[in-house]
CSV table of C-alpha atoms and ligand atoms in Angstrom, one decimal:
chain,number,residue,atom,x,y,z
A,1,UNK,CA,0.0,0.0,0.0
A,2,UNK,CA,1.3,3.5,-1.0
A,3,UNK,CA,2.2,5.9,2.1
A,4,UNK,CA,-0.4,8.1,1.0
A,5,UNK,CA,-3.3,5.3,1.1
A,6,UNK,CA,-1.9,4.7,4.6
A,7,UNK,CA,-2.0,8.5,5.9
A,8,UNK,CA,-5.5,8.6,4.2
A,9,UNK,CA,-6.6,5.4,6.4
A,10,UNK,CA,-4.7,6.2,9.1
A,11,UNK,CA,-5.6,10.0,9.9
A,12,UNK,CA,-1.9,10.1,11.6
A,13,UNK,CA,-2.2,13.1,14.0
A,14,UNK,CA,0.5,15.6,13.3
A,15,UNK,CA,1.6,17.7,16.0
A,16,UNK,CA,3.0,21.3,14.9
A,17,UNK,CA,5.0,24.0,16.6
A,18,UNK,CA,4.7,26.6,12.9
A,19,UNK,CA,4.6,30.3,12.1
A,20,UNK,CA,2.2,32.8,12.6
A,21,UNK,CA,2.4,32.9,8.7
A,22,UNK,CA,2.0,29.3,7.8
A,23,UNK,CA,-0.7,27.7,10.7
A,24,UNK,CA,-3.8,27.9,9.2
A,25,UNK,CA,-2.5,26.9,5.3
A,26,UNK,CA,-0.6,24.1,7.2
A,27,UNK,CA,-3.8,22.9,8.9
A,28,UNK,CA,-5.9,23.0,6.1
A,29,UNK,CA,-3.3,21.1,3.9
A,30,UNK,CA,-2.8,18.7,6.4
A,31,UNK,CA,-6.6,18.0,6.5
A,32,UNK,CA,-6.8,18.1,2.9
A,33,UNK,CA,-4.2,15.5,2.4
A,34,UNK,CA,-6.0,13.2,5.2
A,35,UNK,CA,-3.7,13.8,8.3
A,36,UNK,CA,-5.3,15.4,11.7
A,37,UNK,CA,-3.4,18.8,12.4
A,38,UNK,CA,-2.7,20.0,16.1
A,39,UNK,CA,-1.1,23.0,16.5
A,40,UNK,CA,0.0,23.9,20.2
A,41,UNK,CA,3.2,25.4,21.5
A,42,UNK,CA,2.0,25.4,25.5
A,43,UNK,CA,5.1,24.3,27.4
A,44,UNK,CA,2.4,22.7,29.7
A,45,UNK,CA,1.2,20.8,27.3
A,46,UNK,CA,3.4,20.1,24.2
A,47,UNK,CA,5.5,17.2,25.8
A,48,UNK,CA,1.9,15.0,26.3
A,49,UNK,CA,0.8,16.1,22.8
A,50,UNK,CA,4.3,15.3,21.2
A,51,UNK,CA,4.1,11.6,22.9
A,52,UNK,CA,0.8,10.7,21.8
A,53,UNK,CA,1.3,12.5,18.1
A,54,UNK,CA,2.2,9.9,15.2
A,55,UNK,CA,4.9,12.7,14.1
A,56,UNK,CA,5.9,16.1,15.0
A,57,UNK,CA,7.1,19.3,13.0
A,58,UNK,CA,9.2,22.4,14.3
A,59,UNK,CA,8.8,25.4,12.2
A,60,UNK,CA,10.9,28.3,13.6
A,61,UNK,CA,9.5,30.9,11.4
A,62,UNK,CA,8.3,33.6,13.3
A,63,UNK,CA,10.5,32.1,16.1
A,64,UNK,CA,11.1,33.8,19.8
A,65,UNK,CA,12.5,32.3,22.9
A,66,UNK,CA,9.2,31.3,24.0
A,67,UNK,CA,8.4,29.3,20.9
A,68,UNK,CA,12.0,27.6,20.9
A,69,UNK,CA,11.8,26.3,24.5
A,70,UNK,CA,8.3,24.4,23.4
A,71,UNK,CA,10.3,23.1,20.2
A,72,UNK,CA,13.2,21.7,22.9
A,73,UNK,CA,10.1,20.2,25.3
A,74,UNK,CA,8.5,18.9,22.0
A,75,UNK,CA,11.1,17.5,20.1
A,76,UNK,CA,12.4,15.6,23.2
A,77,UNK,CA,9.4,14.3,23.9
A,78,UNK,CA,9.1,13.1,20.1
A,79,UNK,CA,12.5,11.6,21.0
A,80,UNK,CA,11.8,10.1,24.3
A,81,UNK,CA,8.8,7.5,22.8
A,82,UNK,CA,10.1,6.8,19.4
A,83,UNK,CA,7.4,10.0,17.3
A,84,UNK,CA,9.1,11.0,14.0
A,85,UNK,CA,10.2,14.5,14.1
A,86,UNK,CA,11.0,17.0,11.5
A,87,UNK,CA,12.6,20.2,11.6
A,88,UNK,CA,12.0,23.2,8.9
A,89,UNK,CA,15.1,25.5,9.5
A,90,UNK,CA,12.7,28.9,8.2
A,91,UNK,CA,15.5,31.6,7.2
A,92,UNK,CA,18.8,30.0,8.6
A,93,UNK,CA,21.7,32.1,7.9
A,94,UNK,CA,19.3,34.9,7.7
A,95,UNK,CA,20.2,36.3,11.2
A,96,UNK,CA,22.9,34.9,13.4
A,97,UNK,CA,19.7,34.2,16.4
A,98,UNK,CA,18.2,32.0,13.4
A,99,UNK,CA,21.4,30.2,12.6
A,100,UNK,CA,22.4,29.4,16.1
A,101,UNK,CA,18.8,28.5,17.2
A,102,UNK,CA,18.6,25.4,14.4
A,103,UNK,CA,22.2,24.7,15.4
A,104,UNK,CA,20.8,24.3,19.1
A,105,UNK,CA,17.6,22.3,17.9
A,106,UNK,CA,19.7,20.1,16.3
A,107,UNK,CA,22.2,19.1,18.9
A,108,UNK,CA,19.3,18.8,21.9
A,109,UNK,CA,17.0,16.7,19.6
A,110,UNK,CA,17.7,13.7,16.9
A,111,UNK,CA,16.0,15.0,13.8
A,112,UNK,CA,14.3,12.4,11.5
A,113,UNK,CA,14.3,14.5,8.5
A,114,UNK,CA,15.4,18.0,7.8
A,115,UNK,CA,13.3,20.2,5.0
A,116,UNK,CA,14.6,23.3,4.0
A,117,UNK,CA,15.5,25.0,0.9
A,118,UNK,CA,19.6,24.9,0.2
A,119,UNK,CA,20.7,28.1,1.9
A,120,UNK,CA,18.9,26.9,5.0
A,121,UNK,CA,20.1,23.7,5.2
A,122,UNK,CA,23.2,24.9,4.3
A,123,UNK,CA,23.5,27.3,7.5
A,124,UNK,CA,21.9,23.8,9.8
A,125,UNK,CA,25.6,22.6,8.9
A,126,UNK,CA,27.3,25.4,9.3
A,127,UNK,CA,28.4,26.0,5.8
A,128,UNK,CA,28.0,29.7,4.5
A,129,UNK,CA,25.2,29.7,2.1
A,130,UNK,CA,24.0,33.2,0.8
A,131,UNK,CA,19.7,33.5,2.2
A,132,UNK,CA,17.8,36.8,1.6
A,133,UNK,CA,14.9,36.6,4.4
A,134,UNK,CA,13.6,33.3,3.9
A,135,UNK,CA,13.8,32.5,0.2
A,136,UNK,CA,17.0,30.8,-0.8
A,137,UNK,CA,19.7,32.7,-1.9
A,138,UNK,CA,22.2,32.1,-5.3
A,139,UNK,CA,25.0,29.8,-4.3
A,140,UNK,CA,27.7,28.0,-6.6
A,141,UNK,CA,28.2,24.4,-4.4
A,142,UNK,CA,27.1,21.4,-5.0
A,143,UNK,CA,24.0,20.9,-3.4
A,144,UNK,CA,23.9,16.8,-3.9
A,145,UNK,CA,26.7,17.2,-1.8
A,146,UNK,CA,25.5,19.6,0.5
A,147,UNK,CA,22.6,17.2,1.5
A,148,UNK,CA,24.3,14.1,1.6
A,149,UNK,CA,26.9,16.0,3.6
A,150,UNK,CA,24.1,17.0,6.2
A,151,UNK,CA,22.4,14.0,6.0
A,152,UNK,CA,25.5,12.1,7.4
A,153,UNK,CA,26.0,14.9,10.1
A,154,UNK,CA,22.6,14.7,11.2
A,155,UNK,CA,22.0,11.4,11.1
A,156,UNK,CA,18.7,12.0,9.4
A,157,UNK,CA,17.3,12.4,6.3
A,158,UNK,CA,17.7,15.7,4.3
A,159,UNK,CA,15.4,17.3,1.7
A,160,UNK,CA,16.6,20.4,0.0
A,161,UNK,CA,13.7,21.7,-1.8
A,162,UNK,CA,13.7,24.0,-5.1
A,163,UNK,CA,13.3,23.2,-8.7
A,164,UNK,CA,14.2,20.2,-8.6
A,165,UNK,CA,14.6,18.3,-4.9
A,166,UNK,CA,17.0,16.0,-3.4
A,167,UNK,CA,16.3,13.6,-0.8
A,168,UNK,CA,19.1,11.6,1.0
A,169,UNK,CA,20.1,9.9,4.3
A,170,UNK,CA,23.9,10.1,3.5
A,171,UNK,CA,23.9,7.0,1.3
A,172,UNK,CA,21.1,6.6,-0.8
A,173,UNK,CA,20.0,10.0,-2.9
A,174,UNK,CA,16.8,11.0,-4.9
A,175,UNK,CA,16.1,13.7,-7.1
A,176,UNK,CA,12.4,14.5,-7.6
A,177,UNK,CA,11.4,16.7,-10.3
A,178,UNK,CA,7.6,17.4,-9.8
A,179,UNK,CA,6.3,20.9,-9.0
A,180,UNK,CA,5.7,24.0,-10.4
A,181,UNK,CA,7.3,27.6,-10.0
A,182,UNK,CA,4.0,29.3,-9.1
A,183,UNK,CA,4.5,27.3,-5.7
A,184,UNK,CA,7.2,29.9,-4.9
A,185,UNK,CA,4.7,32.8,-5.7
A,186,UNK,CA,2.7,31.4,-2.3
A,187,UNK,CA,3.5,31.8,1.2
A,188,UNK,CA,3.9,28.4,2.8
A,189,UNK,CA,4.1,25.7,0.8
A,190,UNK,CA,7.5,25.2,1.7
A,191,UNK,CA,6.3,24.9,5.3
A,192,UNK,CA,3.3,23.0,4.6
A,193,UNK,CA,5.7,20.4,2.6
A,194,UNK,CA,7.2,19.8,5.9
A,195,UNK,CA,4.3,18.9,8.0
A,196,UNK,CA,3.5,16.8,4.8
A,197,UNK,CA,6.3,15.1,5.0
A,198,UNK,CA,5.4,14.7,8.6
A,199,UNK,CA,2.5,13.0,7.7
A,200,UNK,CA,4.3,10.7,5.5
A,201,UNK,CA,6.7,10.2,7.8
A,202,UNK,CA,3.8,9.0,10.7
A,203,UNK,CA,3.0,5.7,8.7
A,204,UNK,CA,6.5,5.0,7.2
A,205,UNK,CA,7.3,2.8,10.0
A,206,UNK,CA,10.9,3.6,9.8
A,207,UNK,CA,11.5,4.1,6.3
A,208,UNK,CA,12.0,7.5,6.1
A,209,UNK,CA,13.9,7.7,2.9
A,210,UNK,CA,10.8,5.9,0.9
A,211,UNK,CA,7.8,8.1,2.9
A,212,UNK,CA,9.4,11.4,2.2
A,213,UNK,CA,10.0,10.5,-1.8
A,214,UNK,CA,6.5,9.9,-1.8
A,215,UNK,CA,5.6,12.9,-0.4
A,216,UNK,CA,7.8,15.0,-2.3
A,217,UNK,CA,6.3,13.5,-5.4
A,218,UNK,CA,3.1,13.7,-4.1
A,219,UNK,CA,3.0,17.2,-3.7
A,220,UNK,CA,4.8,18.3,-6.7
A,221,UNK,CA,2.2,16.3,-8.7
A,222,UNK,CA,-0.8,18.1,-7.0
A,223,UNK,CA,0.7,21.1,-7.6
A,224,UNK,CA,1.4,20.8,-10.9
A,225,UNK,CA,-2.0,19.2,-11.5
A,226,UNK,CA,-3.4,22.4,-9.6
A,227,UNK,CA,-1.6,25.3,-11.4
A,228,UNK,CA,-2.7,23.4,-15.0
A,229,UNK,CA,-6.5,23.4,-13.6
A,230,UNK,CA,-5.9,27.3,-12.7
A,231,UNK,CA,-3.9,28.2,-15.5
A,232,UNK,CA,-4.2,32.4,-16.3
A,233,UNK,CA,-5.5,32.7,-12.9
A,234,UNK,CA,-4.0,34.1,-10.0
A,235,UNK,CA,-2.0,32.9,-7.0
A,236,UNK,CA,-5.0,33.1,-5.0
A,237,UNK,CA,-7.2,30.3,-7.4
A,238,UNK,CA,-4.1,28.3,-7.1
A,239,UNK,CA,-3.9,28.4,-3.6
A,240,UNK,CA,-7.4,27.1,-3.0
A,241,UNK,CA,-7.2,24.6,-5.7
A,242,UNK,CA,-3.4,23.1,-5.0
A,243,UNK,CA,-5.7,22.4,-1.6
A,244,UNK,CA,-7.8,20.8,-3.5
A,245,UNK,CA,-5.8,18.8,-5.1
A,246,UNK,CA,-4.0,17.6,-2.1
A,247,UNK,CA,-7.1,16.1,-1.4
A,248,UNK,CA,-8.3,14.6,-4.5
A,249,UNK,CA,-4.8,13.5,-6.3
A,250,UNK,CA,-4.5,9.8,-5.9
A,251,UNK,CA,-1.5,7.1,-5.4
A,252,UNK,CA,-2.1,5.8,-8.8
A,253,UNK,CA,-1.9,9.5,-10.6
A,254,UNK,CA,1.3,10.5,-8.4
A,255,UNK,CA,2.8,7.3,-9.1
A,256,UNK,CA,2.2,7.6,-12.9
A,257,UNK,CA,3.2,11.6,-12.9
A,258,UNK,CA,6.0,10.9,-10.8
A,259,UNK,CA,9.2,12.1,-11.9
A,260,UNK,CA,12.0,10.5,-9.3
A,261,UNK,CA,15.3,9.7,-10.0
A,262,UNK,CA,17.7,7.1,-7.6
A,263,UNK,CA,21.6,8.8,-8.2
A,264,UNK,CA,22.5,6.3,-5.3
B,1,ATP,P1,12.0,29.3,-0.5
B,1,ATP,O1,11.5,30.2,0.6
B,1,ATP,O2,13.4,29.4,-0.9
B,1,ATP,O3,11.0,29.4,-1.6
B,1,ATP,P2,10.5,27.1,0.7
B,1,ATP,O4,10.7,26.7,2.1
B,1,ATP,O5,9.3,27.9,0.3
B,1,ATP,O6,11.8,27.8,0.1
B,1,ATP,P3,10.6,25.7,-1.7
B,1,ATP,O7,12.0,25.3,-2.0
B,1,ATP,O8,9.9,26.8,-2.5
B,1,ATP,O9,10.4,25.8,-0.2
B,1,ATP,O10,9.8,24.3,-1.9
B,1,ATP,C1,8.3,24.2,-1.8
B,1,ATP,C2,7.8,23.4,-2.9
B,1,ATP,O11,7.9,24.2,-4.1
B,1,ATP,C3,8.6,22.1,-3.2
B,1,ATP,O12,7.6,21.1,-3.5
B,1,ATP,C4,9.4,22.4,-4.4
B,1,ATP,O13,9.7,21.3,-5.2
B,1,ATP,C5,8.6,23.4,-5.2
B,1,ATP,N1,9.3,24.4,-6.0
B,1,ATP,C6,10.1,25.4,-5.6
B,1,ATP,N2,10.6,26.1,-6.6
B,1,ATP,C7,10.2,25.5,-7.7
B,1,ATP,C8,10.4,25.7,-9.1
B,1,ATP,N3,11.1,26.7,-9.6
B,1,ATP,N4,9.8,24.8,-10.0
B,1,ATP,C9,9.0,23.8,-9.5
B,1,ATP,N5,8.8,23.6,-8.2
B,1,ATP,C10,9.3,24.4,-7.3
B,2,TZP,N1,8.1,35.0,7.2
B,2,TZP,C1,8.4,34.3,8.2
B,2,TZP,S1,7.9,32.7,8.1
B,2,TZP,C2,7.3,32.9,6.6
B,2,TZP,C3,7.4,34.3,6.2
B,2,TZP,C4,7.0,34.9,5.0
B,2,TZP,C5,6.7,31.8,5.8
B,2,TZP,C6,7.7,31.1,4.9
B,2,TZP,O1,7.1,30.1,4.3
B,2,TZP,P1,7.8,29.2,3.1
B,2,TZP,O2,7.0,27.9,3.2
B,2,TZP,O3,9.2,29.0,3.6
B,2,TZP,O4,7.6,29.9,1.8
B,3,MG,MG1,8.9,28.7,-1.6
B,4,MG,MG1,10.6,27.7,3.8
């Protein structure tokens, strides 16, 4: 059974500490594609909702002390009783509190999988990236390499999104090619990718390298299947109907749209 038959059967609840920018997109996406969004960021409460969660997502977006601290509680928890968890590095390298924030997350928690564009993912590992807010800056390195190289660091999987993604866990490597550019004309769907992935990641039953290929294929299909359907419309009809479409596209059209290549 594809991941996404099981998230649809499942109804995985996905526990999310997000942006101010991104929570309500992020829930409804997350309903569309068949998960059960909770977002809370309570330091009272997110360690019990991270435990009984089937995966968790840290977006530090809009981050402050306040919200970090409930990442730390919730991501440990996550930890503590075996919950996938995914981080989305919003706008590292941006500002030095952003960089050394997802270098903290990182070293107090064990990340499952990482989701970021390159300069973000880039700044995770301490390599200089150039980031303008938090759209991905030009760069000229490798960014196979780049993932692969924070994938082994990590010890998790890595997915550095653009035009084309890759997806690694150090050793074996994926490029999916699905997608469309109008996705970068709309605030969020990097963000909501990650709680996707989340989602995919809450019925994977440990393989996290498979569940997050699907996803990224999955979502670059919808999307592409959404912008055609809106074509000469706006951003705003796209919106609504790449929602849609997260609800409506099915295994057997993302597995026959699919464009995912093994390198390794
Ligand atoms: P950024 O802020 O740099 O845009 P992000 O966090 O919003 O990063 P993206 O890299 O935009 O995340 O990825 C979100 C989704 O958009 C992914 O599914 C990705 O494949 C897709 N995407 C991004 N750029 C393009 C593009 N030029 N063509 C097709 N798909 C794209
Ligand atoms: N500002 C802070 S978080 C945020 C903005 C605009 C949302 C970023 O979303 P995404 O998915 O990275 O485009
Ligand atoms: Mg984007
Ligand atoms: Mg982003």
């Amino acid at each position: 059974m594809s991941y996404l038959s099981k998230v649809r059967e499942s109804n995985p609840l996905v526990h999310n500490i997000t942006n101010i920018v991104v929570a309500n997109f992020s829930a409804n996406g997350l309903l569309a594609l068949g998960a059960s969004p909770f977002m809370a960021d309570a330091h009272e409460e997110v360690v019990d909702i991270a435990a009984f969660s089937s995966a968790v997502v840290l977006n530090i977006g809009t981050l402050n002390d306040y919200a970090i601290q409930s990442m730390v509680l919730a991501g440990q928890s996550a930890n503590k009783h075996g919950v996938p968890l995914v981080l989305d590095p919003v706008g590292a390298g941006a500002t030095s509190y952003r960089t050394a924030v997802t270098q903290k997350l990182v070293n107090e928690m064990q990340i499952t999988a990482l989701r970021g564009n390159v300069a973000e993912v880039a700044n995770v590992i301490g390599e200089s990236w150039s980031i303008k807010g938090v759209d991905a800056g030009e760069g000229d390195g490798d960014i196979v390499v780049l993932a692969e190289t924070a994938a082994r660091k990590l010890g998790c999987v890595v997915i550095i999104t653009g035009k084309d993604d890759v997806i690694t866990n150090g050793d074996n490597t994926y490029i999916a090619s699905n997608g469309h550019p109008i996705l970068t004309k709309v605030t969020g769907t990097g963000c909501l990718l990650s709680a996707v992935v989340g989602a995919f990641l809450a019925v994977s039953e440990g393989a996290s390298l498979e569940a997050a290929g699907e996803a990224l294929s999955f979502y670059g299909v919808a999307a592409e299947i959404a912008a055609e359907l809106t074509t000469g419309q706006g951003t705003g009809s796209f919106q609504i109907e790449f929602l849609n479409q997260l609800s409506l596209v099915t295994a057997e059209t993302y597995q026959d749209k699919s464009i995912i290549k093994q390198l390794r």
